[in-house]
Tab-separated table of C-alpha atoms in Angstrom:
chain	number	residue	atom	x	y	z
A	541	MET	CA	11.082	49.854	-1.015
A	542	PRO	CA	8.786	50.496	1.990
A	543	ALA	CA	10.345	50.652	5.430
A	544	ASP	CA	10.336	47.610	7.692
A	545	PRO	CA	6.754	47.132	8.940
A	546	ILE	CA	7.740	47.163	12.605
A	547	ALA	CA	10.250	49.997	12.397
A	548	THR	CA	7.607	52.442	13.667
A	549	LEU	CA	5.514	50.819	16.352
A	550	SER	CA	3.180	53.644	17.309
A	551	SER	CA	-0.442	53.259	16.255
A	552	PRO	CA	-1.886	56.129	14.231
A	553	GLN	CA	-4.540	58.346	15.709
A	554	SER	CA	-7.733	57.194	14.052
A	555	LEU	CA	-11.460	57.225	14.555
A	556	TRP	CA	-11.102	53.785	16.078
A	557	SER	CA	-8.373	54.757	18.543
A	558	ASP	CA	-10.353	57.812	19.676
A	559	THR	CA	-13.609	55.889	20.177
A	560	ALA	CA	-12.230	52.784	21.907
A	561	PRO	CA	-11.995	52.579	25.700
A	562	PRO	CA	-8.605	53.098	27.336
A	563	TRP	CA	-6.541	49.933	27.075
A	564	PRO	CA	-3.627	49.208	29.399
A	565	GLU	CA	-0.424	48.629	27.506
A	566	SER	CA	0.815	45.060	27.674
A	567	GLY	CA	4.218	45.044	29.304
A	568	PRO	CA	7.138	43.582	27.360
A	569	LEU	CA	8.406	40.084	27.979
A	570	ALA	CA	11.092	40.362	30.656
A	571	GLU	CA	11.571	36.746	31.720
A	572	SER	CA	12.165	33.237	30.473
A	573	LEU	CA	8.947	31.277	30.440
A	574	GLN	CA	7.644	27.957	29.211
A	575	CYS	CA	4.260	27.177	27.682
A	576	ASP	CA	2.599	24.880	25.201
A	577	VAL	CA	2.260	27.429	22.389
A	578	VAL	CA	3.862	30.781	21.647
A	579	VAL	CA	1.976	33.000	19.215
A	580	VAL	CA	3.918	35.647	17.279
A	581	GLY	CA	1.462	38.387	16.336
A	582	GLY	CA	-1.352	39.575	18.588
A	583	GLY	CA	-3.949	40.592	16.005
A	584	PHE	CA	-7.146	38.819	15.019
A	585	THR	CA	-5.464	35.633	13.765
A	586	GLY	CA	-3.145	35.196	16.712
A	587	MET	CA	-5.678	36.040	19.397
A	588	ARG	CA	-8.348	33.818	17.871
A	589	ALA	CA	-5.898	30.923	17.822
A	590	ALA	CA	-4.906	31.708	21.410
A	591	SER	CA	-8.532	31.759	22.567
A	592	VAL	CA	-9.352	28.372	21.044
A	593	LEU	CA	-6.163	26.831	22.417
A	594	ALA	CA	-6.716	28.223	25.903
A	595	GLU	CA	-10.308	27.005	25.924
A	596	ALA	CA	-8.908	23.531	25.222
A	597	GLY	CA	-6.561	23.802	28.218
A	598	ALA	CA	-3.304	24.772	26.485
A	599	SER	CA	-0.934	27.306	28.034
A	600	VAL	CA	-0.328	30.153	25.585
A	601	ALA	CA	1.896	33.225	25.376
A	602	VAL	CA	1.368	35.937	22.756
A	603	LEU	CA	4.182	38.208	21.586
A	604	ASP	CA	3.435	41.375	19.655
A	605	ALA	CA	5.728	44.061	18.304
A	606	GLY	CA	3.293	46.772	19.426
A	607	ASP	CA	0.301	46.790	21.718
A	608	THR	CA	-3.108	45.221	21.295
A	609	GLY	CA	-4.640	46.322	18.001
A	610	TRP	CA	-1.695	48.464	16.877
A	611	GLY	CA	-1.484	46.699	13.510
A	612	ALA	CA	-4.074	46.001	10.844
A	613	SER	CA	-6.540	44.464	13.299
A	614	GLY	CA	-7.084	47.857	14.918
A	615	ARG	CA	-6.775	50.006	11.793
A	616	ASN	CA	-8.942	48.303	9.155
A	617	GLY	CA	-12.339	49.385	7.848
A	618	GLY	CA	-14.224	46.994	10.124
A	619	GLN	CA	-16.169	45.494	7.221
A	620	VAL	CA	-17.069	41.890	7.979
A	621	ASN	CA	-17.340	40.553	4.424
A	622	PRO	CA	-17.666	36.814	3.834
A	623	MET	CA	-16.300	34.796	0.920
A	624	LEU	CA	-12.854	34.656	-0.614
A	625	PRO	CA	-12.016	37.725	-2.714
A	626	PHE	CA	-11.109	37.693	-6.419
A	627	ASN	CA	-11.936	34.015	-6.899
A	628	SER	CA	-15.384	32.681	-7.853
A	629	PRO	CA	-16.358	29.097	-6.917
A	630	GLU	CA	-15.574	28.029	-10.495
A	631	ARG	CA	-12.022	29.347	-10.242
A	632	LEU	CA	-11.630	27.934	-6.754
A	633	ARG	CA	-12.583	24.451	-7.918
A	634	GLY	CA	-9.671	24.412	-10.333
A	635	MET	CA	-7.253	25.923	-7.816
A	636	LEU	CA	-8.133	23.821	-4.770
A	637	GLY	CA	-9.054	20.411	-6.132
A	638	THR	CA	-11.748	18.102	-4.813
A	639	ARG	CA	-10.495	17.768	-1.230
A	640	TYR	CA	-10.521	21.439	-0.284
A	641	PHE	CA	-12.876	23.081	-2.758
A	642	GLU	CA	-16.242	22.635	-1.050
A	643	ARG	CA	-14.730	22.733	2.426
A	644	LEU	CA	-12.992	26.103	2.007
A	645	THR	CA	-15.703	27.638	-0.178
A	646	GLN	CA	-18.375	26.896	2.415
A	647	ALA	CA	-16.181	27.979	5.327
A	648	SER	CA	-15.369	31.288	3.672
A	649	LEU	CA	-19.059	31.888	2.978
A	650	ASN	CA	-19.829	31.165	6.654
A	651	SER	CA	-16.905	33.219	7.977
A	652	ALA	CA	-18.923	36.347	8.778
A	653	ASP	CA	-21.613	34.333	10.559
A	654	GLU	CA	-18.879	32.577	12.541
A	655	LEU	CA	-17.328	35.866	13.619
A	656	PHE	CA	-20.618	37.416	14.723
A	657	ALA	CA	-21.400	34.235	16.667
A	658	MET	CA	-18.001	34.447	18.399
A	659	ILE	CA	-18.611	38.089	19.327
A	660	ARG	CA	-21.935	37.149	20.926
A	661	ALA	CA	-20.468	34.121	22.710
A	662	TYR	CA	-17.574	36.127	24.176
A	663	GLY	CA	-19.737	39.143	24.998
A	664	ILE	CA	-17.491	41.567	23.095
A	665	ASP	CA	-18.827	45.132	22.891
A	666	CYS	CA	-17.648	46.232	19.449
A	667	GLY	CA	-20.716	47.740	17.812
A	668	ALA	CA	-21.302	44.600	15.770
A	669	ARG	CA	-24.080	44.839	13.205
A	670	GLN	CA	-24.950	42.342	10.488
A	671	ASN	CA	-27.045	44.489	8.154
A	672	GLY	CA	-25.443	43.348	4.915
A	673	TRP	CA	-22.711	44.381	2.498
A	674	LEU	CA	-23.469	46.193	-0.753
A	675	LYS	CA	-20.889	45.774	-3.511
A	676	VAL	CA	-21.638	48.228	-6.327
A	677	ASN	CA	-20.569	47.779	-9.953
A	678	HIS	CA	-18.634	50.555	-11.657
A	679	ASN	CA	-19.545	49.490	-15.222
A	680	GLU	CA	-21.477	46.946	-17.297
A	681	ALA	CA	-18.598	44.469	-17.477
A	682	ALA	CA	-18.472	44.414	-13.676
A	683	LEU	CA	-22.228	43.782	-13.595
A	684	ARG	CA	-21.865	40.779	-15.907
A	685	ARG	CA	-19.124	39.317	-13.698
A	686	ALA	CA	-21.215	39.997	-10.607
A	687	GLU	CA	-24.261	38.219	-12.048
A	688	SER	CA	-22.129	35.155	-12.761
A	689	ASP	CA	-20.562	35.206	-9.294
A	690	VAL	CA	-23.937	35.600	-7.583
A	691	LYS	CA	-25.253	32.537	-9.392
A	692	SER	CA	-22.184	30.551	-8.331
A	693	TRP	CA	-22.166	31.637	-4.688
A	694	ASN	CA	-25.929	31.260	-4.312
A	695	ALA	CA	-25.521	27.597	-5.210
A	696	PHE	CA	-23.749	27.367	-1.839
A	697	GLY	CA	-26.539	29.235	-0.021
A	698	ALA	CA	-25.120	32.763	-0.050
A	699	GLY	CA	-28.505	34.428	-0.504
A	700	MET	CA	-26.966	37.245	-2.568
A	701	GLU	CA	-29.208	39.573	-4.602
A	702	VAL	CA	-28.460	41.701	-7.674
A	703	LEU	CA	-29.895	45.217	-7.412
A	704	HIS	CA	-30.475	47.685	-10.230
A	705	GLY	CA	-31.315	51.348	-10.716
A	706	ASP	CA	-33.431	52.918	-8.005
A	707	GLU	CA	-32.920	49.932	-5.680
A	708	VAL	CA	-29.152	50.309	-5.542
A	709	ARG	CA	-29.337	54.115	-5.441
A	710	ALA	CA	-31.753	54.021	-2.501
A	711	MET	CA	-29.636	51.540	-0.547
A	712	SER	CA	-26.298	53.226	-1.252
A	713	GLY	CA	-27.348	56.871	-1.288
A	714	SER	CA	-25.193	57.376	-4.383
A	715	ARG	CA	-26.002	57.996	-8.043
A	716	ALA	CA	-22.510	56.930	-9.112
A	717	TYR	CA	-23.520	53.288	-9.584
A	718	ALA	CA	-26.337	51.704	-11.572
A	719	SER	CA	-26.184	48.208	-10.099
A	720	GLY	CA	-24.812	46.247	-7.184
A	721	VAL	CA	-24.960	43.050	-5.177
A	722	LEU	CA	-26.315	42.764	-1.643
A	723	THR	CA	-24.716	40.071	0.519
A	724	PRO	CA	-26.948	39.832	3.612
A	725	ARG	CA	-24.377	37.950	5.702
A	726	GLY	CA	-21.989	40.924	5.691
A	727	GLY	CA	-21.762	43.553	8.389
A	728	ALA	CA	-19.493	45.774	10.413
A	729	VAL	CA	-17.591	46.025	13.696
A	730	HIS	CA	-15.471	48.595	15.497
A	731	PRO	CA	-12.201	46.777	14.724
A	732	LEU	CA	-10.079	48.071	17.593
A	733	ARG	CA	-12.763	47.311	20.168
A	734	LEU	CA	-13.028	43.828	18.672
A	735	ALA	CA	-9.255	43.351	18.957
A	736	GLN	CA	-9.313	44.582	22.553
A	737	GLY	CA	-12.323	42.454	23.450
A	738	LEU	CA	-10.754	39.320	22.024
A	739	ALA	CA	-7.509	40.042	23.882
A	740	ALA	CA	-9.432	40.560	27.139
A	741	HIS	CA	-11.198	37.240	26.621
A	742	CYS	CA	-7.841	35.551	26.095
A	743	GLN	CA	-6.498	37.072	29.298
A	744	ARG	CA	-9.506	35.781	31.232
A	745	LEU	CA	-8.618	32.311	29.922
A	746	GLY	CA	-5.065	32.657	31.231
A	747	VAL	CA	-3.270	33.653	28.019
A	748	ARG	CA	-0.227	35.807	28.743
A	749	ILE	CA	0.086	38.747	26.346
A	750	PHE	CA	3.330	40.674	25.942
A	751	GLY	CA	3.365	43.914	23.966
A	752	ARG	CA	6.403	45.791	22.699
A	753	SER	CA	8.056	42.382	22.354
A	754	PRO	CA	9.075	41.746	18.733
A	755	ALA	CA	10.131	38.160	18.190
A	756	LEU	CA	13.730	38.343	16.997
A	757	ALA	CA	14.880	34.755	16.556
A	758	HIS	CA	13.906	31.139	17.074
A	759	ARG	CA	15.909	27.966	17.563
A	760	ARG	CA	15.406	24.319	18.379
A	761	ASP	CA	16.123	23.083	21.904
A	762	GLY	CA	15.495	19.356	21.935
A	763	THR	CA	11.825	18.794	21.194
A	764	LYS	CA	10.924	22.421	21.943
A	765	TRP	CA	11.292	25.797	20.251
A	766	VAL	CA	12.835	28.824	21.899
A	767	VAL	CA	11.710	32.254	20.720
A	768	THR	CA	13.882	35.206	21.720
A	769	THR	CA	12.929	38.844	22.206
A	770	SER	CA	15.185	41.708	23.278
A	771	SER	CA	14.500	41.027	26.951
A	772	GLY	CA	13.243	37.473	27.336
A	773	THR	CA	12.617	34.017	25.893
A	774	VAL	CA	9.677	31.668	25.478
A	775	ARG	CA	10.148	27.903	25.293
A	776	ALA	CA	7.201	26.108	23.691
A	777	GLY	CA	6.201	23.064	21.707
A	778	TRP	CA	4.628	25.125	18.919
A	779	ILE	CA	5.290	28.498	17.311
A	780	LEU	CA	2.299	30.081	15.583
A	781	ILE	CA	3.197	33.005	13.303
A	782	ALA	CA	0.356	35.412	12.543
A	783	THR	CA	1.955	38.637	11.343
A	784	ASN	CA	0.196	39.149	7.975
A	785	GLY	CA	0.943	42.592	6.443
A	786	TYR	CA	3.427	43.381	9.221
A	787	THR	CA	5.605	40.365	8.525
A	788	GLY	CA	9.279	41.168	9.023
A	789	GLY	CA	12.378	39.003	9.098
A	790	PHE	CA	11.560	36.683	12.009
A	791	TYR	CA	10.988	33.628	9.837
A	792	PRO	CA	13.254	33.230	6.769
A	793	GLY	CA	11.474	33.623	3.457
A	794	LEU	CA	8.072	34.493	4.897
A	795	ALA	CA	8.105	38.198	4.023
A	796	ARG	CA	8.961	37.285	0.430
A	797	SER	CA	5.764	35.214	0.123
A	798	ILE	CA	3.470	38.268	0.273
A	799	ILE	CA	3.257	41.808	-1.054
A	800	PRO	CA	2.142	44.419	1.505
A	801	LEU	CA	-0.536	46.889	0.428
A	802	ALA	CA	-1.610	50.030	2.281
A	803	PRO	CA	-5.342	50.653	2.705
A	804	ILE	CA	-6.140	54.163	3.929
A	805	GLN	CA	-9.223	55.741	5.472
A	806	ILE	CA	-10.698	59.114	6.277
A	807	ALA	CA	-13.566	59.916	8.621
A	808	THR	CA	-15.734	62.930	9.340
A	809	ARG	CA	-17.023	64.415	12.533
A	810	PRO	CA	-20.696	63.511	13.271
A	811	LEU	CA	-22.750	65.108	10.498
A	812	ASP	CA	-26.264	66.476	10.432
A	813	ALA	CA	-28.924	64.066	9.197
A	814	SER	CA	-29.754	66.542	6.440
A	815	VAL	CA	-26.296	65.806	4.972
A	816	VAL	CA	-26.012	62.040	5.389
A	817	GLY	CA	-29.593	60.912	5.950
A	818	ASP	CA	-29.869	59.229	2.558
A	819	ILE	CA	-26.389	57.608	2.640
A	820	LEU	CA	-26.556	53.896	3.478
A	821	PRO	CA	-29.822	54.349	5.418
A	822	GLY	CA	-30.132	50.634	6.157
A	823	GLY	CA	-26.760	50.394	7.881
A	824	GLN	CA	-25.092	48.301	5.177
A	825	THR	CA	-21.408	48.655	4.370
A	826	ILE	CA	-20.412	49.424	0.803
A	827	SER	CA	-17.511	48.788	-1.561
A	828	ASP	CA	-17.128	48.835	-5.334
A	829	THR	CA	-15.618	46.824	-8.165
A	830	ARG	CA	-12.891	49.145	-9.437
A	831	ARG	CA	-9.298	47.970	-9.526
A	832	VAL	CA	-8.577	50.489	-6.774
A	833	ILE	CA	-11.708	49.967	-4.754
A	834	MET	CA	-13.470	52.251	-2.359
A	835	PHE	CA	-15.100	51.009	0.831
A	836	ALA	CA	-17.289	53.011	3.176
A	837	ARG	CA	-19.669	52.911	6.114
A	838	ARG	CA	-21.906	55.291	7.978
A	839	GLU	CA	-21.623	55.198	11.743
A	840	PRO	CA	-24.594	55.349	14.147
A	841	ASP	CA	-23.559	58.901	15.125
A	842	ASN	CA	-23.659	59.938	11.422
A	843	ARG	CA	-19.915	59.998	10.859
A	844	MET	CA	-18.840	58.843	7.422
A	845	VAL	CA	-15.826	56.543	7.078
A	846	TYR	CA	-14.384	56.225	3.566
A	847	GLY	CA	-11.464	54.054	2.500
A	848	GLY	CA	-9.335	53.097	-0.462
A	849	LEU	CA	-5.778	52.096	-1.326
A	850	GLY	CA	-2.851	54.355	-0.505
A	851	ARG	CA	0.711	54.691	-1.751
A	852	MET	CA	3.502	53.526	0.553
A	853	ARG	CA	6.484	55.835	0.939
A	854	PRO	CA	10.055	54.610	1.509
A	855	ASP	CA	9.985	56.078	5.035
A	856	GLY	CA	7.002	53.919	6.002
A	857	GLY	CA	4.387	56.654	5.633
A	858	ILE	CA	1.368	56.469	3.332
A	859	ASP	CA	0.075	58.973	0.761
A	860	GLY	CA	-3.196	59.156	-1.129
A	861	PHE	CA	-5.534	60.960	1.246
A	862	ASP	CA	-6.259	63.891	-1.090
A	863	TRP	CA	-7.276	61.473	-3.846
A	864	LEU	CA	-9.446	59.603	-1.344
A	865	ARG	CA	-11.309	62.754	-0.271
A	866	LYS	CA	-11.997	63.692	-3.911
A	867	ASP	CA	-13.239	60.187	-4.628
A	868	ALA	CA	-15.558	60.320	-1.604
A	869	GLU	CA	-17.014	63.578	-2.918
A	870	ARG	CA	-17.471	62.057	-6.396
A	871	VAL	CA	-19.358	59.055	-5.039
A	872	TYR	CA	-21.218	61.117	-2.440
A	873	PRO	CA	-21.583	64.753	-3.551
A	874	GLN	CA	-23.479	65.315	-0.285
A	875	LEU	CA	-20.071	65.272	1.431
A	876	ARG	CA	-18.544	68.167	-0.481
A	877	GLY	CA	-17.230	70.726	1.956
A	878	VAL	CA	-17.548	68.590	5.094
A	879	GLU	CA	-14.631	68.380	7.485
A	880	TRP	CA	-12.677	65.135	7.435
A	881	THR	CA	-11.233	64.969	10.941
A	882	TYR	CA	-9.318	61.679	10.752
A	883	ARG	CA	-6.910	60.069	8.299
A	884	TRP	CA	-4.981	56.868	8.876
A	885	GLY	CA	-3.708	53.732	7.191
A	886	GLY	CA	-2.066	50.364	7.726
A	887	ARG	CA	-0.833	47.250	5.930
A	888	ILE	CA	-2.476	44.133	4.581
A	889	ALA	CA	-0.951	41.128	2.822
A	890	LEU	CA	-1.556	40.155	-0.801
A	891	THR	CA	-0.761	36.574	-1.834
A	892	GLU	CA	0.036	35.546	-5.389
A	893	ASP	CA	-2.969	33.226	-5.756
A	894	HIS	CA	-5.287	35.518	-3.749
A	895	LEU	CA	-5.910	32.760	-1.211
A	896	PRO	CA	-5.074	32.756	2.505
A	897	HIS	CA	-1.933	30.734	3.132
A	898	LEU	CA	-1.384	28.107	5.800
A	899	HIS	CA	2.190	26.806	6.062
A	900	GLU	CA	3.816	24.198	8.292
A	901	PRO	CA	7.447	24.509	7.134
A	902	GLU	CA	8.890	22.664	10.125
A	903	LYS	CA	7.554	20.418	12.827
A	904	GLY	CA	5.979	22.660	15.443
A	905	VAL	CA	5.924	25.795	13.283
A	906	LEU	CA	2.618	26.950	11.842
A	907	ILE	CA	2.053	30.107	9.776
A	908	GLY	CA	-1.255	31.684	8.743
A	909	LEU	CA	-1.546	34.906	6.723
A	910	GLY	CA	-2.620	36.541	3.469
A	911	TYR	CA	-6.257	37.638	3.509
A	912	ASN	CA	-6.091	39.904	0.449
A	913	GLY	CA	-8.320	42.604	1.911
A	914	ARG	CA	-10.924	40.267	3.385
A	915	GLY	CA	-9.199	39.827	6.725
A	916	VAL	CA	-11.726	40.743	9.413
A	917	ALA	CA	-13.699	37.533	8.980
A	918	MET	CA	-11.072	35.319	7.324
A	919	SER	CA	-8.379	35.986	9.946
A	920	HIS	CA	-10.607	34.632	12.704
A	921	LEU	CA	-11.333	31.557	10.606
A	922	MET	CA	-7.603	31.050	10.063
A	923	GLY	CA	-6.885	31.438	13.777
A	924	ARG	CA	-9.397	28.741	14.629
A	925	VAL	CA	-7.967	26.401	11.994
A	926	MET	CA	-4.412	26.936	13.262
A	927	ALA	CA	-5.540	26.047	16.773
A	928	GLU	CA	-7.218	22.890	15.487
A	929	ARG	CA	-3.937	21.801	13.912
A	930	VAL	CA	-2.058	22.284	17.179
A	931	LEU	CA	-4.757	20.334	19.019
A	932	GLY	CA	-4.210	17.317	16.791
A	933	THR	CA	-6.240	17.669	13.604
A	934	ALA	CA	-4.373	16.159	10.661
A	935	PRO	CA	-3.321	18.618	7.932
A	936	GLU	CA	-5.490	16.924	5.310
A	937	ALA	CA	-8.578	17.393	7.523
A	938	LEU	CA	-8.149	21.158	7.934
A	939	THR	CA	-10.258	23.778	6.165
A	940	PHE	CA	-7.210	25.373	4.513
A	941	PRO	CA	-4.711	23.369	2.495
A	942	THR	CA	-1.214	23.347	3.973
A	943	THR	CA	1.048	24.694	1.247
A	944	ALA	CA	4.781	25.070	0.732
A	945	LEU	CA	6.290	28.426	1.682
A	946	LYS	CA	7.541	30.053	-1.511
A	947	GLY	CA	8.349	33.535	-2.694
A	948	PHE	CA	6.036	35.796	-4.671
A	949	SER	CA	7.241	35.556	-8.277
A	950	LEU	CA	9.283	38.576	-9.454
A	951	ARG	CA	8.639	40.173	-6.087
A	952	PRO	CA	11.488	42.754	-6.150
A	953	PHE	CA	10.252	44.117	-9.485
A	954	LYS	CA	6.624	44.119	-8.373
A	955	MET	CA	7.493	45.888	-5.124
A	956	ALA	CA	9.527	48.486	-7.010
A	957	GLY	CA	6.646	49.102	-9.418
A	958	LEU	CA	3.849	49.047	-6.865
A	959	ASN	CA	3.147	52.779	-6.824
A	960	LEU	CA	3.367	53.042	-10.610
A	961	ALA	CA	0.884	50.172	-10.912
A	962	LEU	CA	-1.442	51.930	-8.472
A	963	LYS	CA	-1.381	55.071	-10.596
A	964	ALA	CA	-2.061	53.061	-13.767
A	965	MET	CA	-4.992	51.236	-12.145
A	966	ARG	CA	-6.543	54.503	-10.992
A	967	LEU	CA	-6.257	55.863	-14.516
A	968	ALA	CA	-7.887	52.753	-16.008
A	969	ASP	CA	-10.692	52.987	-13.448
A	970	ALA	CA	-11.276	56.660	-14.231
A	971	LEU	CA	-11.484	55.958	-17.960
A	972	GLU	CA	-14.007	53.164	-17.449
A	973	VAL	CA	-16.164	55.305	-15.159
A	974	ARG	CA	-16.017	58.187	-17.644
A	975	ARG	CA	-17.102	55.907	-20.514
A	976	ARG	CA	-20.045	54.646	-18.449
A	977	ASN	CA	-21.156	58.188	-17.727
């Protein structure tokens, strides 16, 4: 069983931490204060909710176990990919029903556009670029699924394009894939600078942010909620919980509703154009269709960033970096022998139905989490929707359906077998790739 997600609060040294401006640590909560809304979790979801609420005139306090961007919001691959993962519009129609199907499908498709628009509106300097996302197919079966999904999503205006042969090889810079799908709405950001920029915007609006302040307990006090930390309390009308892959024991049953996964990344020093000049020359991001996917990007200074899924250790650490380097060299033989100067990882949240979850288990308590690897864009959408609920929008009018909080089925067994399943999926992927070649 992996260690508690907030047991070790230090952020890893990463490419993002070394290329973000210095950020003053947010002091811990050391008082008793009152406000309209207290947000537990200061990542993308929580800060986006805080910004919308503050713009509407609400008083907001944000509590985070670490400092700004210490969790997944500052560690992820920075790929701004629209659309819900794993589920095509056909599957979503059956899962969501008439009320939410078109609403959520369209919102998820627009989620990247919405995020880039927010970045421009707030003036956040985070290296945002919307040059597209290339998803490459690892075999013919994946191509057939992709062609079906493209047809479905394009009915909603996605503008996706299937690429073959020389087209996909020229765009990706790799000969490991014979086909792929270009989604022009996708793009990339420097995730930690985005987290910092959003937090700074919140502070300008009057939001009070407290780092190193894990929320320990909550209780009712009349019509208000009281949230307790080790050195202070916040009394508020609403509690918004936005802890995603770093969900601990603050709210009963919440951690059991997700399974944490551990994406990992490696990055090079700036490389000579003779090495990387033909890799992703158009500035797109890339990922693939294997069970254990890869995702990568080339930075403007010619660094390569390459990611995949790691194996969580019982002590809270993550393994898998040697496998990741070998995979990078398989996909991009140009990178053989280069120096990988960074390695880091974090946690994301997997939900059982592969949909983001919005819960309102008690009056004045709202929970949003579970982006299944598509969190950069979807978390900001969720934050906005949570704020709309607090500001008076009825649950049935929201973009996300409000669902009951329930545990992931057979979760203890699935958690115990997580690393074995990862190994089996890698083996299945390798066999499929070998058969294609």
